[in-house]
Amino acid sequence: MNTIKTNKTYICIILMTFFRYLGDCFFYAYFVLFLKDRGLLESQIGIITAITPLVAIIASIIWNQFAKNVNVNRIMMIIITIIEGILIFNYTKATLFRSFIFITIMTSLIGSPFYSLHDGFCEAYAEINNKNYSVIRAFGTLGYFIATLFAALILYLSKDNYDILFYLATGLFVTTSLWFIAIKPLDLSLIGKEPKRDYKAVLKNKIFWIFLIVDIIIFGASYGADSYISLYFTNVKNLSVSTWSFIFAGMLAIEFGIMIISNKFIHINENIAIIIYGLSFFLRSFLFAFDLPLPIIIVASLLRGVAYGFYFPYSIKAIKNICGIRNVTCALFILFIFKSLFKSIALVSFGTIIENVGYYKFYLLSAFVILVGVIINIIFNIVYKFKYPKYNE
């Protein structure tokens, strides 16, 4: 009976993740194109997109006061995803620059902690029930992949009406809460005593700080560059939004495939996975910096799938080894705050850089920043013999 209940909960978590990411793609993956379609410049788009990680710092501190354990986080996520969906709907009614700023502030304040809470909850469930987190996360990527295919068709038939995508995102975000209601609270006694957040232990952990520095450099630079990739293909390479959607779907298909295959057939440690992640993003940005033939650029764009295919499942494992299972949630919050600050600086500056020097030089700069993070990570791994020292709980 317990096995049946466990499998039902596992399916609910997978479906919840799938539908949440499905809605996420309809909104966040097309947000920059939506703003451009509304007549905003790259510098204005940079300001708006930079608001999200900046406000997320404040939001994380506020929400984290209530995040006592993963079961409390479950209730928080039910509330967050409903309100976030309603706010997404309001974007379709906005017309002024300041209106977009206001809605973005509210959306970020409410929704930005969601995935830190989600990852911590899913990792705790996987640990308790002997499941694999990478499978759960892979279905999130699958949701993104399917959403891009639907988005390509919708945009083609509607002549680039982004409002339809945002309506779908609203509905999917709100209904995500129903899956959380179906998921029962976790029995935390199965991993020992009630997990308590130990921020001091995380902040005193030197290995965590090295991991944080590498992550914010690589992820921050690649995230900022990734935010403008849709405009790079549509404005510089003159592709339609629908064609871009299929390219994006290809990235997601590779990401999904790597997560599934690595779970079954590829056995590497977290250190190697993070190195592959950094090198993939460096090579992608470096190739984007040159006016190469379109087929080469499309192949280079697929490296995003390789990077995230290794990053998402293995970064959680790395944090679990470095900080311990009981400190995963608070470690993710700390990492989230620092990454948000770096991403905000990158987004607001990258938009201005693009307007002044163009996309090619912008991606060359991005490649250089990512390379710095990769070099630091390789030196660290040589010193520690490519193995994160495990945290003793």
XYZ file of N, CA and C in Angstrom, residues 115-263:
447
model
N 11.239 28.301 -7.678
C 12.043 27.157 -8.087
C 13.070 26.737 -7.039
N 13.489 27.662 -6.179
C 14.329 27.252 -5.058
C 13.541 26.358 -4.114
N 12.293 26.742 -3.849
C 11.417 25.930 -3.010
C 11.101 24.598 -3.686
N 10.836 24.656 -4.979
C 10.489 23.463 -5.756
C 11.638 22.458 -5.766
N 12.851 22.942 -6.046
C 14.006 22.048 -6.110
C 14.291 21.409 -4.757
N 14.174 22.218 -3.696
C 14.404 21.679 -2.363
C 13.384 20.621 -1.993
N 12.111 20.859 -2.339
C 11.035 19.905 -2.050
C 11.242 18.603 -2.823
N 11.528 18.725 -4.114
C 11.681 17.534 -4.963
C 12.915 16.723 -4.579
N 13.995 17.412 -4.222
C 15.210 16.705 -3.806
C 14.975 15.969 -2.489
N 14.240 16.610 -1.575
C 13.923 15.954 -0.300
C 13.044 14.723 -0.531
N 12.049 14.860 -1.435
C 11.186 13.717 -1.748
C 12.009 12.576 -2.352
N 12.899 12.915 -3.279
C 13.726 11.897 -3.930
C 14.617 11.189 -2.917
N 15.143 11.948 -1.967
C 16.017 11.374 -0.944
C 15.236 10.420 -0.033
N 14.050 10.823 0.371
C 13.232 10.019 1.286
C 12.750 8.736 0.625
N 12.339 8.828 -0.643
C 11.678 7.704 -1.317
C 12.565 6.965 -2.321
N 13.860 7.256 -2.255
C 14.824 6.571 -3.128
C 14.474 6.745 -4.610
N 14.111 7.981 -4.962
C 13.833 8.331 -6.351
C 14.962 9.201 -6.880
N 14.964 9.429 -8.176
C 16.020 10.224 -8.797
C 15.496 11.607 -9.154
N 16.115 12.631 -8.565
C 15.678 14.005 -8.827
C 15.818 14.371 -10.293
N 16.858 13.852 -10.957
C 17.095 14.226 -12.354
C 15.926 13.838 -13.253
N 15.209 12.744 -12.913
C 14.037 12.336 -13.697
C 12.927 13.357 -13.540
N 12.707 13.811 -12.297
C 11.682 14.835 -12.042
C 12.007 16.102 -12.825
N 13.262 16.534 -12.742
C 13.669 17.770 -13.437
C 13.611 17.605 -14.948
N 13.860 16.400 -15.435
C 13.814 16.138 -16.871
C 12.412 16.377 -17.429
N 11.392 16.047 -16.652
C 10.025 16.272 -17.114
C 9.674 17.758 -17.133
N 10.387 18.562 -16.356
C 10.251 20.006 -16.481
C 10.765 20.473 -17.828
N 11.912 19.940 -18.229
C 12.464 20.245 -19.549
C 11.538 19.757 -20.649
N 10.942 18.580 -20.456
C 9.995 18.061 -21.438
C 8.810 19.005 -21.592
N 8.349 19.577 -20.474
C 7.270 20.557 -20.529
C 7.663 21.773 -21.357
N 8.887 22.242 -21.168
C 9.395 23.370 -21.955
C 9.449 23.016 -23.441
N 9.930 21.798 -23.721
C 10.055 21.356 -25.112
C 8.696 21.334 -25.812
N 7.714 20.726 -25.189
C 6.380 20.653 -25.783
C 5.768 22.044 -25.919
N 6.016 22.904 -24.935
C 5.477 24.271 -24.992
C 6.031 25.044 -26.184
N 7.315 24.845 -26.499
C 7.895 25.566 -27.640
C 7.260 25.130 -28.956
N 6.934 23.841 -29.068
C 6.289 23.351 -30.288
C 4.887 23.947 -30.431
N 4.139 23.960 -29.327
C 2.818 24.576 -29.349
C 2.916 26.073 -29.622
N 3.917 26.723 -29.008
C 4.093 28.162 -29.195
C 4.409 28.487 -30.650
N 5.246 27.662 -31.282
C 5.572 27.882 -32.693
C 4.316 27.840 -33.550
N 3.465 26.863 -33.288
C 2.219 26.735 -34.050
C 1.270 27.895 -33.759
N 1.124 28.241 -32.485
C 0.218 29.327 -32.085
C 0.660 30.657 -32.679
N 1.939 30.946 -32.598
C 2.443 32.220 -33.119
C 2.328 32.286 -34.640
N 2.519 31.146 -35.294
C 2.388 31.115 -36.752
C 0.940 31.374 -37.175
N 0.007 30.712 -36.509
C -1.402 30.846 -36.874
C -1.994 32.195 -36.447
N -1.486 32.738 -35.346
C -2.041 33.992 -34.819
C -1.257 35.224 -35.259
N -0.244 35.019 -36.115
C 0.614 36.107 -36.570
C 1.295 36.818 -35.393
N 1.978 36.017 -34.591
C 2.787 36.479 -33.456
C 1.963 37.194 -32.386
N 0.851 36.612 -32.013
C 0.038 37.146 -30.912
C 0.508 36.522 -29.603
N 1.371 37.236 -28.884
C 1.949 36.704 -27.653
C 0.939 36.652 -26.518
N -0.137 37.405 -26.615
C -1.149 37.399 -25.564
C -1.714 35.993 -25.349
N -1.861 35.234 -26.422
C -2.403 33.875 -26.305
C -1.487 33.013 -25.447
N -0.175 33.160 -25.636
C 0.778 32.396 -24.827
C 0.667 32.769 -23.355
N 0.462 34.053 -23.082
C 0.376 34.508 -21.696
C -0.925 34.035 -21.045
N -1.990 33.931 -21.842
C -3.256 33.384 -21.312
C -3.061 31.924 -20.902
N -2.372 31.176 -21.753
C -2.099 29.770 -21.444
C -1.222 29.640 -20.194
N -0.232 30.524 -20.088
C 0.651 30.507 -18.917
C -0.144 30.765 -17.638
N -1.061 31.714 -17.708
C -1.899 32.023 -16.543
C -2.676 30.790 -16.083
N -3.339 30.129 -17.021
C -4.121 28.949 -16.684
C -3.272 27.825 -16.103
N -2.107 27.601 -16.687
C -1.238 26.516 -16.233
C -0.624 26.806 -14.863
N -0.287 28.066 -14.597
C 0.264 28.427 -13.297
C -0.780 28.214 -12.204
N -2.000 28.629 -12.473
C -3.061 28.494 -11.477
C -3.362 27.019 -11.212
N -3.436 26.214 -12.274
C -3.765 24.794 -12.095
C -2.605 23.993 -11.496
N -1.388 24.534 -11.534
C -0.260 23.865 -10.883
C -0.529 23.668 -9.397
N -1.245 24.629 -8.803
C -1.561 24.540 -7.371
C -2.369 23.287 -7.054
N -3.195 22.831 -8.007
C -4.016 21.641 -7.780
C -3.151 20.395 -7.620
N -2.056 20.325 -8.359
C -1.141 19.188 -8.228
C -0.475 19.197 -6.862
N -0.124 20.386 -6.378
C 0.474 20.485 -5.050
C -0.497 20.043 -3.961
N -1.775 20.365 -4.160
C -2.794 19.946 -3.191
C -2.883 18.411 -3.170
N -2.726 17.796 -4.344
C -2.797 16.335 -4.440
C -1.565 15.655 -3.839
N -0.456 16.403 -3.740
C 0.776 15.855 -3.175
C 0.741 15.983 -1.649
N 0.823 14.872 -0.968
C 0.754 14.887 0.483
C 2.072 15.374 1.085
N 1.993 15.926 2.309
C 3.227 16.346 2.990
C 4.201 15.182 3.151
N 5.491 15.487 3.149
C 6.517 14.459 3.268
C 6.721 14.057 4.731
N 7.026 12.798 4.938
C 7.347 12.304 6.273
C 8.832 12.561 6.529
N 9.120 13.709 7.138
C 10.508 14.124 7.311
C 11.258 13.268 8.319
N 10.534 12.480 9.107
C 11.193 11.610 10.072
C 12.002 10.509 9.384
N 11.692 10.272 8.089
C 12.386 9.221 7.349
C 13.818 9.589 7.001
N 14.150 10.854 7.162
C 15.553 11.254 6.976
C 16.143 11.732 8.302
N 15.599 11.183 9.371
C 16.126 11.536 10.680
C 15.291 12.599 11.355
N 15.906 13.383 12.194
C 15.187 14.412 12.926
C 14.739 15.519 11.993
N 13.790 16.305 12.447
C 13.238 17.402 11.653
C 14.357 18.291 11.138
N 14.484 18.458 9.806
C 15.556 19.281 9.254
C 15.454 20.734 9.716
N 16.576 21.264 10.158
C 16.610 22.666 10.565
C 17.603 23.410 9.684
N 17.222 24.603 9.317
C 18.108 25.402 8.482
C 19.310 25.868 9.295
N 20.482 25.650 8.764
C 21.715 26.036 9.453
C 22.520 26.941 8.517
N 22.142 28.213 8.498
C 22.805 29.150 7.603
C 24.266 29.355 7.983
N 24.557 29.291 9.270
C 25.938 29.480 9.693
C 26.840 28.398 9.127
N 26.333 27.173 9.140
C 27.129 26.056 8.608
C 27.384 26.231 7.120
N 26.369 26.714 6.394
C 26.519 26.922 4.955
C 27.483 28.077 4.675
N 27.311 29.178 5.407
C 28.136 30.369 5.171
C 29.592 30.160 5.593
N 29.825 29.236 6.517
C 31.193 28.946 6.950
C 31.868 27.894 6.078
N 31.097 27.324 5.173
C 31.597 26.242 4.321
C 32.406 26.834 3.153
N 33.709 26.677 3.190
C 34.576 27.254 2.153
C 34.306 26.648 0.777
N 33.998 25.362 0.752
C 33.720 24.700 -0.529
C 32.467 25.287 -1.165
N 31.473 25.585 -0.337
C 30.249 26.199 -0.853
C 30.545 27.552 -1.484
N 31.419 28.342 -0.880
C 31.745 29.666 -1.416
C 32.458 29.572 -2.761
N 33.321 28.578 -2.904
C 33.982 28.379 -4.205
C 32.951 27.992 -5.255
N 32.059 27.068 -4.880
C 30.989 26.657 -5.791
C 30.117 27.854 -6.160
N 29.800 28.697 -5.175
C 28.955 29.875 -5.413
C 29.614 30.838 -6.393
N 30.895 31.130 -6.197
C 31.599 32.070 -7.076
C 31.606 31.573 -8.518
N 31.926 30.297 -8.694
C 31.936 29.718 -10.041
C 30.547 29.776 -10.662
N 29.529 29.437 -9.872
C 28.164 29.369 -10.384
C 27.632 30.736 -10.786
N 27.861 31.756 -9.961
C 27.309 33.071 -10.294
C 28.002 33.670 -11.515
N 29.278 33.362 -11.702
C 29.981 33.883 -12.879
C 29.472 33.212 -14.153
N 29.466 31.874 -14.153
C 29.065 31.147 -15.361
C 27.576 31.301 -15.624
N 26.769 31.036 -14.594
C 25.317 31.103 -14.780
C 24.856 32.533 -15.033
N 25.437 33.499 -14.319
C 25.035 34.894 -14.500
C 25.315 35.397 -15.903
N 26.518 35.134 -16.407
C 26.889 35.589 -17.747
C 26.099 34.855 -18.821
N 25.934 33.551 -18.660
C 25.206 32.774 -19.661
C 23.720 33.102 -19.644
N 23.180 33.379 -18.443
C 21.769 33.744 -18.328
C 21.500 35.087 -19.002
N 22.405 36.050 -18.762
C 22.246 37.352 -19.404
C 22.322 37.240 -20.914
N 23.269 36.427 -21.399
C 23.397 36.228 -22.838
C 22.202 35.470 -23.396
N 21.704 34.517 -22.617
C 20.581 33.703 -23.048
C 19.294 34.516 -23.165
N 19.194 35.573 -22.357
C 17.988 36.402 -22.369
C 17.793 37.141 -23.688
N 18.890 37.338 -24.421
C 18.814 38.074 -25.685
C 18.981 37.168 -26.909
N 19.056 35.857 -26.682
C 19.303 34.954 -27.804
C 18.137 34.928 -28.788
N 16.920 35.099 -28.289
C 15.768 35.110 -29.192
C 15.826 36.325 -30.115
N 16.258 37.466 -29.589
C 16.409 38.668 -30.423
C 17.593 38.520 -31.373
N 18.620 37.806 -30.937
C 19.781 37.549 -31.796
C 19.359 36.789 -33.051
N 18.528 35.763 -32.877
C 18.088 34.972 -34.024
C 17.040 35.692 -34.862
N 16.156 36.455 -34.237
C 15.087 37.122 -34.992
C 15.536 38.453 -35.592
N 16.379 39.213 -34.886
C 16.798 40.531 -35.375
C 18.072 40.490 -36.205
N 19.044 39.666 -35.762
C 20.332 39.618 -36.460
C 20.307 38.576 -37.576
N 19.800 37.398 -37.262
C 19.755 36.315 -38.249
C 18.463 36.315 -39.068
N 17.550 37.228 -38.724
C 16.311 37.448 -39.504
C 15.422 36.202 -39.629
N 15.352 35.418 -38.555
C 14.461 34.269 -38.542
C 13.111 34.663 -37.960
N 12.078 33.946 -38.342
C 10.759 34.201 -37.763
C 10.726 33.655 -36.342
N 9.769 34.151 -35.557
C 9.634 33.685 -34.180
C 9.302 32.195 -34.147
N 8.511 31.736 -35.085
C 8.159 30.318 -35.145
C 9.393 29.455 -35.414
N 10.251 29.911 -36.333
C 11.485 29.172 -36.618
C 12.390 29.148 -35.390
N 12.479 30.295 -34.719
C 13.259 30.353 -33.488
C 12.721 29.366 -32.459
N 11.407 29.222 -32.390
C 10.792 28.304 -31.436
C 11.256 26.875 -31.683
N 11.383 26.482 -32.951
C 11.848 25.131 -33.264
C 13.321 24.938 -32.874
N 14.129 26.005 -33.034
C 15.529 25.929 -32.602
C 15.591 25.764 -31.093
N 14.761 26.538 -30.391
C 14.707 26.444 -28.945
C 14.243 25.055 -28.508
N 13.296 24.500 -29.248
C 12.818 23.141 -28.957
C 13.957 22.130 -29.095
N 14.835 22.355 -30.080
C 15.982 21.472 -30.249
C 16.913 21.510 -29.045
N 17.123 22.706 -28.494
C 17.953 22.835 -27.296
C 17.346 22.041 -26.142
N 16.035 22.165 -25.993
C 15.344 21.505 -24.889
C 15.319 19.990 -25.070
N 15.214 19.540 -26.307
C 15.226 18.101 -26.575
C 16.565 17.492 -26.165
N 17.654 18.193 -26.463
C 18.983 17.718 -26.077
C 19.128 17.731 -24.559
N 18.632 18.791 -23.932
C 18.683 18.884 -22.466
C 17.935 17.721 -21.823
N 16.737 17.445 -22.315
C 15.924 16.345 -21.796
C 16.625 15.002 -22.005
N 17.153 14.816 -23.205
C 17.821 13.562 -23.525
C 19.023 13.307 -22.645
N 19.824 14.350 -22.405
C 21.021 14.187 -21.573
C 20.648 13.844 -20.141
N 19.611 14.499 -19.608
C 19.211 14.214 -18.231
C 18.710 12.780 -18.076
N 17.962 12.306 -19.067
C 17.450 10.939 -19.003
C 18.579 9.924 -19.194
N 19.439 10.173 -20.190
C 20.528 9.238 -20.487
C 21.554 9.207 -19.350
N 21.866 10.395 -18.804
C 22.855 10.445 -17.724
C 22.358 9.714 -16.488
N 21.045 9.702 -16.311
C 20.458 9.000 -15.172
C 20.616 7.482 -15.295
